[in-house]
mmCIF file of C-alpha atoms in Angstrom:
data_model
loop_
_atom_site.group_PDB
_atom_site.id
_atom_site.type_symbol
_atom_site.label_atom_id
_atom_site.label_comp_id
_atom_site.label_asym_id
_atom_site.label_seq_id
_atom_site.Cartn_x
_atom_site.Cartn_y
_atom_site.Cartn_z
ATOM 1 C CA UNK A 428 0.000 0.000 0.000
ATOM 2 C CA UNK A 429 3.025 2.313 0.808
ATOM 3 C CA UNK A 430 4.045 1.816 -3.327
ATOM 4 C CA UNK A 431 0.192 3.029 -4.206
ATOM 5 C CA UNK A 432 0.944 6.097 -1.804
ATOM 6 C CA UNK A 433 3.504 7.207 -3.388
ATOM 7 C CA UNK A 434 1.923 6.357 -6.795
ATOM 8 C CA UNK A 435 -1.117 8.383 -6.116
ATOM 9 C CA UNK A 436 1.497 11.560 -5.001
ATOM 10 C CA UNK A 437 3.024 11.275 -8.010
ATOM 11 C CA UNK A 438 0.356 10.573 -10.582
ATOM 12 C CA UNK A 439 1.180 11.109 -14.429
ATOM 13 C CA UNK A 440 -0.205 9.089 -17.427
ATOM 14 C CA UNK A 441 2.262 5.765 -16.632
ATOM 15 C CA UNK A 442 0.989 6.150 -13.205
ATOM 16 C CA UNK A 443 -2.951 6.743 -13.625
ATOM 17 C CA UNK A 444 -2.493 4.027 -16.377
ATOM 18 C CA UNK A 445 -1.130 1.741 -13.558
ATOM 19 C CA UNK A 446 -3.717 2.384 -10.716
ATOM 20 C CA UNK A 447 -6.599 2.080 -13.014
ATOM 21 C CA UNK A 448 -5.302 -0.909 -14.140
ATOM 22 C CA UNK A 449 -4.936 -2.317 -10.730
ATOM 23 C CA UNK A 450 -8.380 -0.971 -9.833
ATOM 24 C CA UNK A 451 -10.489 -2.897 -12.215
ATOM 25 C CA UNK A 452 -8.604 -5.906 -11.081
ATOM 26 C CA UNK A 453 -9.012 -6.700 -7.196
ATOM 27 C CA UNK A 454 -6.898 -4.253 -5.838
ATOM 28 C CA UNK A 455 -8.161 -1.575 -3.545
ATOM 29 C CA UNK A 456 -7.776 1.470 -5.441
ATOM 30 C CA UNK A 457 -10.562 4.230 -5.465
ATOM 31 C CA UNK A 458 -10.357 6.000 -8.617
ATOM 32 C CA UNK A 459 -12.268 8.634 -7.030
ATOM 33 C CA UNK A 460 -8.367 9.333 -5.855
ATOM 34 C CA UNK A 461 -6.941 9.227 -9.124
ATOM 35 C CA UNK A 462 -8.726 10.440 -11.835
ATOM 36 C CA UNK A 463 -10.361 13.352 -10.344
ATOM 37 C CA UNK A 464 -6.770 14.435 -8.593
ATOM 38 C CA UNK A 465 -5.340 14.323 -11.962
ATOM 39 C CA UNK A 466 -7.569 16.440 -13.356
ATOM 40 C CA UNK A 467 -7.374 19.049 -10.968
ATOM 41 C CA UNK A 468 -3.627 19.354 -11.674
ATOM 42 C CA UNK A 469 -4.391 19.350 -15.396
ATOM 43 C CA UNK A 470 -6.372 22.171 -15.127
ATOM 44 C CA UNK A 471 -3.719 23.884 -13.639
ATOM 45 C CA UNK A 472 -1.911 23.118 -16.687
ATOM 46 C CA UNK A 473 0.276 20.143 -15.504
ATOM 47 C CA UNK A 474 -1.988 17.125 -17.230
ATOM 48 C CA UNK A 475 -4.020 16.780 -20.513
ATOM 49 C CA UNK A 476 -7.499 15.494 -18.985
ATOM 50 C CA UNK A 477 -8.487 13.983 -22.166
ATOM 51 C CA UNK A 478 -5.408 12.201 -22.139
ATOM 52 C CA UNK A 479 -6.061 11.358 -17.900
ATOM 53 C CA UNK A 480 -9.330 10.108 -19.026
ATOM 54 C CA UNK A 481 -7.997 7.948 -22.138
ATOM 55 C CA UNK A 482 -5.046 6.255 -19.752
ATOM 56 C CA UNK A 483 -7.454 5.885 -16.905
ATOM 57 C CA UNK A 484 -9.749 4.398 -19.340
ATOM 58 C CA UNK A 485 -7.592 1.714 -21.122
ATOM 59 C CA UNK A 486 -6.132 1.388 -17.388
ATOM 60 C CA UNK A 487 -9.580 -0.319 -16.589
ATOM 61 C CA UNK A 488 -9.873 -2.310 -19.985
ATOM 62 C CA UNK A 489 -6.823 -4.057 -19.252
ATOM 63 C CA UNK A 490 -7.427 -4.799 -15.616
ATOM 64 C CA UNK A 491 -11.067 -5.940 -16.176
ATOM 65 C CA UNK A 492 -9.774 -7.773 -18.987
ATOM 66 C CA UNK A 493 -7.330 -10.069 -16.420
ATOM 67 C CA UNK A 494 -10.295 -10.337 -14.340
ATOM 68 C CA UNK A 495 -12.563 -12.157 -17.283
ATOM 69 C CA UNK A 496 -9.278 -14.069 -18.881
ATOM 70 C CA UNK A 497 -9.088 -15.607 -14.939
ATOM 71 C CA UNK A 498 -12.664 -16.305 -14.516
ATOM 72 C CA UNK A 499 -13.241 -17.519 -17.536
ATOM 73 C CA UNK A 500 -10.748 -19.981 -17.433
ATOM 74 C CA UNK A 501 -10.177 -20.920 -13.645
ATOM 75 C CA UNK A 502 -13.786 -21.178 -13.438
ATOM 76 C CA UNK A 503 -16.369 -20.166 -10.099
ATOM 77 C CA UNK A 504 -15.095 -22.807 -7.497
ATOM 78 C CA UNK A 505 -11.537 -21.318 -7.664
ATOM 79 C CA UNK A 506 -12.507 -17.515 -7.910
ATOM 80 C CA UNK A 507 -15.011 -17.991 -4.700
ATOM 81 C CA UNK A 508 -11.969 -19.426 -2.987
ATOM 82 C CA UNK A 509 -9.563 -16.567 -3.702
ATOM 83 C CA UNK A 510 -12.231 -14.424 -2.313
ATOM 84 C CA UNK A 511 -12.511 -16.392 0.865
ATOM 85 C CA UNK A 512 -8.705 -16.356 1.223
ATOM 86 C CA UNK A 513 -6.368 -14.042 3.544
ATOM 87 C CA UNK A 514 -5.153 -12.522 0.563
ATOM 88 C CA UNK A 515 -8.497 -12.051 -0.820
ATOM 89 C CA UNK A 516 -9.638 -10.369 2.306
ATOM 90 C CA UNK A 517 -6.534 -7.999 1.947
ATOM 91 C CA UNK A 518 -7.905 -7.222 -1.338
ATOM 92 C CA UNK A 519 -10.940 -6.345 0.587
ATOM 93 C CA UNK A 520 -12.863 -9.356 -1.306
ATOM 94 C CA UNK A 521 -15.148 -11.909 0.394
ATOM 95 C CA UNK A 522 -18.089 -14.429 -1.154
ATOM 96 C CA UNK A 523 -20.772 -12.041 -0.586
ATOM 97 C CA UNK A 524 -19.101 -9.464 -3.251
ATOM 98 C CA UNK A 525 -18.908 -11.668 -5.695
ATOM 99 C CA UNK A 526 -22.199 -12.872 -5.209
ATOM 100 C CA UNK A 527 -23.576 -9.302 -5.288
ATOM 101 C CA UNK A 528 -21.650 -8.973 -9.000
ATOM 102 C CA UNK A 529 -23.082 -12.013 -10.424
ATOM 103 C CA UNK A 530 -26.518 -11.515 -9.031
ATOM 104 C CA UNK A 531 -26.089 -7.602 -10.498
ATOM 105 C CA UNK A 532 -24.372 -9.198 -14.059
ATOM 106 C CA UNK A 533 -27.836 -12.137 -13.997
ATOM 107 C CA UNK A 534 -30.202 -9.053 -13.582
ATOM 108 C CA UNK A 535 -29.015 -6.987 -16.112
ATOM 109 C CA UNK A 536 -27.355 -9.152 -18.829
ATOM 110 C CA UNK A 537 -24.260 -7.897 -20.623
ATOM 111 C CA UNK A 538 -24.880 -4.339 -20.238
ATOM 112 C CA UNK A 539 -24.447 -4.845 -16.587
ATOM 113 C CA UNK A 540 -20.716 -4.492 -17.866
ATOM 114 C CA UNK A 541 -21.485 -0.905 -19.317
ATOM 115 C CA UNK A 542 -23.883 0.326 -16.023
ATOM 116 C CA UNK A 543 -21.645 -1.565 -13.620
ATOM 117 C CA UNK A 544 -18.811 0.919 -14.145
ATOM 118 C CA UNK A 545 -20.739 3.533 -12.332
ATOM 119 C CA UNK A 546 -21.971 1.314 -9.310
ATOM 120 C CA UNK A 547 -19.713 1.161 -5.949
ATOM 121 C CA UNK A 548 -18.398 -2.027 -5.369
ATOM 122 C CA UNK A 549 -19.775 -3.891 -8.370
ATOM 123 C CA UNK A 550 -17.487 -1.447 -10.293
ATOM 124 C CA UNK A 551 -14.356 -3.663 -10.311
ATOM 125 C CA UNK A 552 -16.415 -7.113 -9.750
ATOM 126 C CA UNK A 553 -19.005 -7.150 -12.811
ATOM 127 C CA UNK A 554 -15.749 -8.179 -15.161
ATOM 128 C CA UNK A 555 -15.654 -11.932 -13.034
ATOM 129 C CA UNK A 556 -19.306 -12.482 -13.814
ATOM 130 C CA UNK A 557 -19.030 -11.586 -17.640
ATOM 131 C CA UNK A 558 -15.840 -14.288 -17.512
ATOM 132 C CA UNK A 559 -17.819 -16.958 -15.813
ATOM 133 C CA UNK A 560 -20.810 -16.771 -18.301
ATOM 134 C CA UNK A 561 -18.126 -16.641 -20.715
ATOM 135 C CA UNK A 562 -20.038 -13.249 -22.358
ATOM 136 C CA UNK A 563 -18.375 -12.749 -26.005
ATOM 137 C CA UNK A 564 -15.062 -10.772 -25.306
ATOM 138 C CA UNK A 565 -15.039 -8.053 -27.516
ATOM 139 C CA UNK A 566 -18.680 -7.201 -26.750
ATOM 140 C CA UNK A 567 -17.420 -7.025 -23.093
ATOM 141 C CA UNK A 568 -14.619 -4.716 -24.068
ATOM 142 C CA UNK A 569 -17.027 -2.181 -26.054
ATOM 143 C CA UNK A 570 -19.279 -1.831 -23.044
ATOM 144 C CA UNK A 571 -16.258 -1.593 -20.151
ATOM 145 C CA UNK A 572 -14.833 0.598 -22.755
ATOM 146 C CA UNK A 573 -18.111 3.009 -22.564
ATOM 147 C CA UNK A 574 -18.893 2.610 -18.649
ATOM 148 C CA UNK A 575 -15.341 3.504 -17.591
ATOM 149 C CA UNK A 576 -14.600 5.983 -19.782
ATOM 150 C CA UNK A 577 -18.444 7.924 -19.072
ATOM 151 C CA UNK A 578 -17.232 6.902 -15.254
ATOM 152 C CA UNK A 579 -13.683 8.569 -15.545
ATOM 153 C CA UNK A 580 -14.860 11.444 -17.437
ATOM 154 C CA UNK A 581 -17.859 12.635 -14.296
ATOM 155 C CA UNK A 582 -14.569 12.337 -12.089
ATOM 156 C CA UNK A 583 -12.279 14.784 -14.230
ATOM 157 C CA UNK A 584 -15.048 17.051 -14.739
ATOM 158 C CA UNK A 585 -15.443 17.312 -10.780
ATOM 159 C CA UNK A 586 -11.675 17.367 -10.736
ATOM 160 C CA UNK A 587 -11.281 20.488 -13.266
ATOM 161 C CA UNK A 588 -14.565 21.925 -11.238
ATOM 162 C CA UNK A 589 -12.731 21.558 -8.356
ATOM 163 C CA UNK A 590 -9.411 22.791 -9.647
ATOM 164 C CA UNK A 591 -11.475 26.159 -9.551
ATOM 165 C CA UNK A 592 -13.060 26.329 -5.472
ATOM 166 C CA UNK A 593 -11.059 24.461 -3.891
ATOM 167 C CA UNK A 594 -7.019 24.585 -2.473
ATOM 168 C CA UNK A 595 -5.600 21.575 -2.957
ATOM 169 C CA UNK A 596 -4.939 20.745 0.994
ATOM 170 C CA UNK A 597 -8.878 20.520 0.912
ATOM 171 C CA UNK A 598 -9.179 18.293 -1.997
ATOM 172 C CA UNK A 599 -9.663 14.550 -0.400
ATOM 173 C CA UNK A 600 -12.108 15.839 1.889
ATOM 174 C CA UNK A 601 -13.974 17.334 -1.078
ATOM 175 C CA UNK A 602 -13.506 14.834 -3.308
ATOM 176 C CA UNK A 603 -15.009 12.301 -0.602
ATOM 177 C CA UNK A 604 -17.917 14.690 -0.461
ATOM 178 C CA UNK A 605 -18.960 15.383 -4.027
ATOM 179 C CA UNK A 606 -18.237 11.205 -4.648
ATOM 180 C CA UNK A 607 -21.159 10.654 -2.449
ATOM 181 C CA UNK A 608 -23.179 12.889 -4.410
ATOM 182 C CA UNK A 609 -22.380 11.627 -7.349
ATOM 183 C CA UNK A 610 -22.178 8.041 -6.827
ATOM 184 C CA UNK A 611 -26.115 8.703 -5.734
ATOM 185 C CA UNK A 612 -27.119 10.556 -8.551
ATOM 186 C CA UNK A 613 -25.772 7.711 -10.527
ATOM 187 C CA UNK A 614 -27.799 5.563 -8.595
ATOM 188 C CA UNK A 615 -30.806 7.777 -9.395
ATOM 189 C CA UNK A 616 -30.331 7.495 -13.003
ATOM 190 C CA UNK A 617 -29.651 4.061 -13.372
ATOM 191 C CA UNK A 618 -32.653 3.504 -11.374
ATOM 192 C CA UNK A 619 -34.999 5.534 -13.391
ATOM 193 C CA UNK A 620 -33.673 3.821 -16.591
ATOM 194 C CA UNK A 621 -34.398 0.165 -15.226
ATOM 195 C CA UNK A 622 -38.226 1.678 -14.104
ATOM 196 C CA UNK A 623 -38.121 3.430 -17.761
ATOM 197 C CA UNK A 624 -37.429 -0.015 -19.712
ATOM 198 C CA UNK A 625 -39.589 -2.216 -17.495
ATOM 199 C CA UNK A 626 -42.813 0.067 -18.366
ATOM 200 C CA UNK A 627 -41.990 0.372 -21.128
ATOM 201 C CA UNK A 628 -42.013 -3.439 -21.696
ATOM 202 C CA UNK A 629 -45.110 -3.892 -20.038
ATOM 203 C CA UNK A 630 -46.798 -1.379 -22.045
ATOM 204 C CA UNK A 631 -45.659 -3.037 -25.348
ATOM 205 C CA UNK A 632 -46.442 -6.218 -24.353
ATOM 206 C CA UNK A 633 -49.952 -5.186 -23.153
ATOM 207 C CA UNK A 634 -50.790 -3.467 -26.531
ATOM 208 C CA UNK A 635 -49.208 -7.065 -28.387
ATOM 209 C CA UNK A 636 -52.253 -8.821 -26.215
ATOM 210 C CA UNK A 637 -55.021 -6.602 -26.846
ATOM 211 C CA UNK A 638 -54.176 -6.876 -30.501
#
């Protein structure tokens, strides 16, 4: 943890690139903490924040991508036991996470790995489920493509907003703060576009009956 410290003090694209990557695998790393730090130094003219968002983003495609290769091939009875395992709990993992992905990935099909980007915890997970039901690899890769780069870009927007209000001894607490928000309003969304397609559904399979 003392090597992601120092990482996250000295981020740069190799860097961001890194964490990202090691976020969308099992490894603790909040890319609330990287991505939106990032951009508040590029918009004090240090960083490029498209080209934060584009490492950040093929960051996650390759560390979601080791998660599916893994799953895919050591198959469920070996990923559940990683996840009991000490090392698994240093990774903050446990059964119950897992579960929670794969329940979250049954719900919601394959798009679960676009919408999954932008839900805590499942964030990192939903790639184990897609490698388990063996989804079709590329189509995986499209939608983590979309998810974390729409999820990296709200977090260097807030970054550059930031860049603006806040001094930068303040910017952990703030960026704690306007993550809840976000992370809710997320919520919110995703929410109302589940209720959205359900009636939606119902109301087009209720006009197919009365025809």
């Amino acid at each position: 943890m003392n090597i992601i410290s120092t990482l996250l003090n000295n981020l740069n694209y190799p860097t961001i690139f890194f964490l990202m990557l090691l976020e969308s695998t099992v490894v603790p790393v909040p890319s609330e903490f990287v991505v939106t730090p990032a951009a508040y130094h590029a918009a004090g003219g240090s960083l490029n924040v498209l080209l934060i968002v584009l490492f950040a983003t093929l960051g996650a495609d390759v560390g979601a991508s080791i998660n599916y290769f893994v799953a895919k091939y050591v198959g469920r009875p070996v990923v559940y036991k990683f996840a009991n395992s000490k090392v698994g709990h240093m990774c903050l993992l446990n059964q119950e996470k897992i579960e929670k992905s794969e329940r979250y990935f049954d719900e919601h099909g394959v798009a679960a790995t676009l919408t999954g980007r932008f839900v805590p915890v499942i964030r990192h997970l939903i790639s184990i489920p897609a490698g388990l039901a063996r989804m079709n690899y590329w189509k995986f890769l499209l939608f983590t493509t979309i998810g974390a780069g729409g999820w990296h870009a709200v977090l260097a927007a807030l970054g550059w907003y930031l860049h603006a209000i806040v001094p930068e001894e303040q910017l952990n607490d703030k960026i704690a703060e306007y993550a809840e928000y976000i992370k809710l309003i997320i919520l919110a969304l995703l929410l109302a576009a589940v209720v959205y397609y359900i009636v939606k559904r119902l109301t087009k399979n209720k006009k197919h009956d009365s025809l």
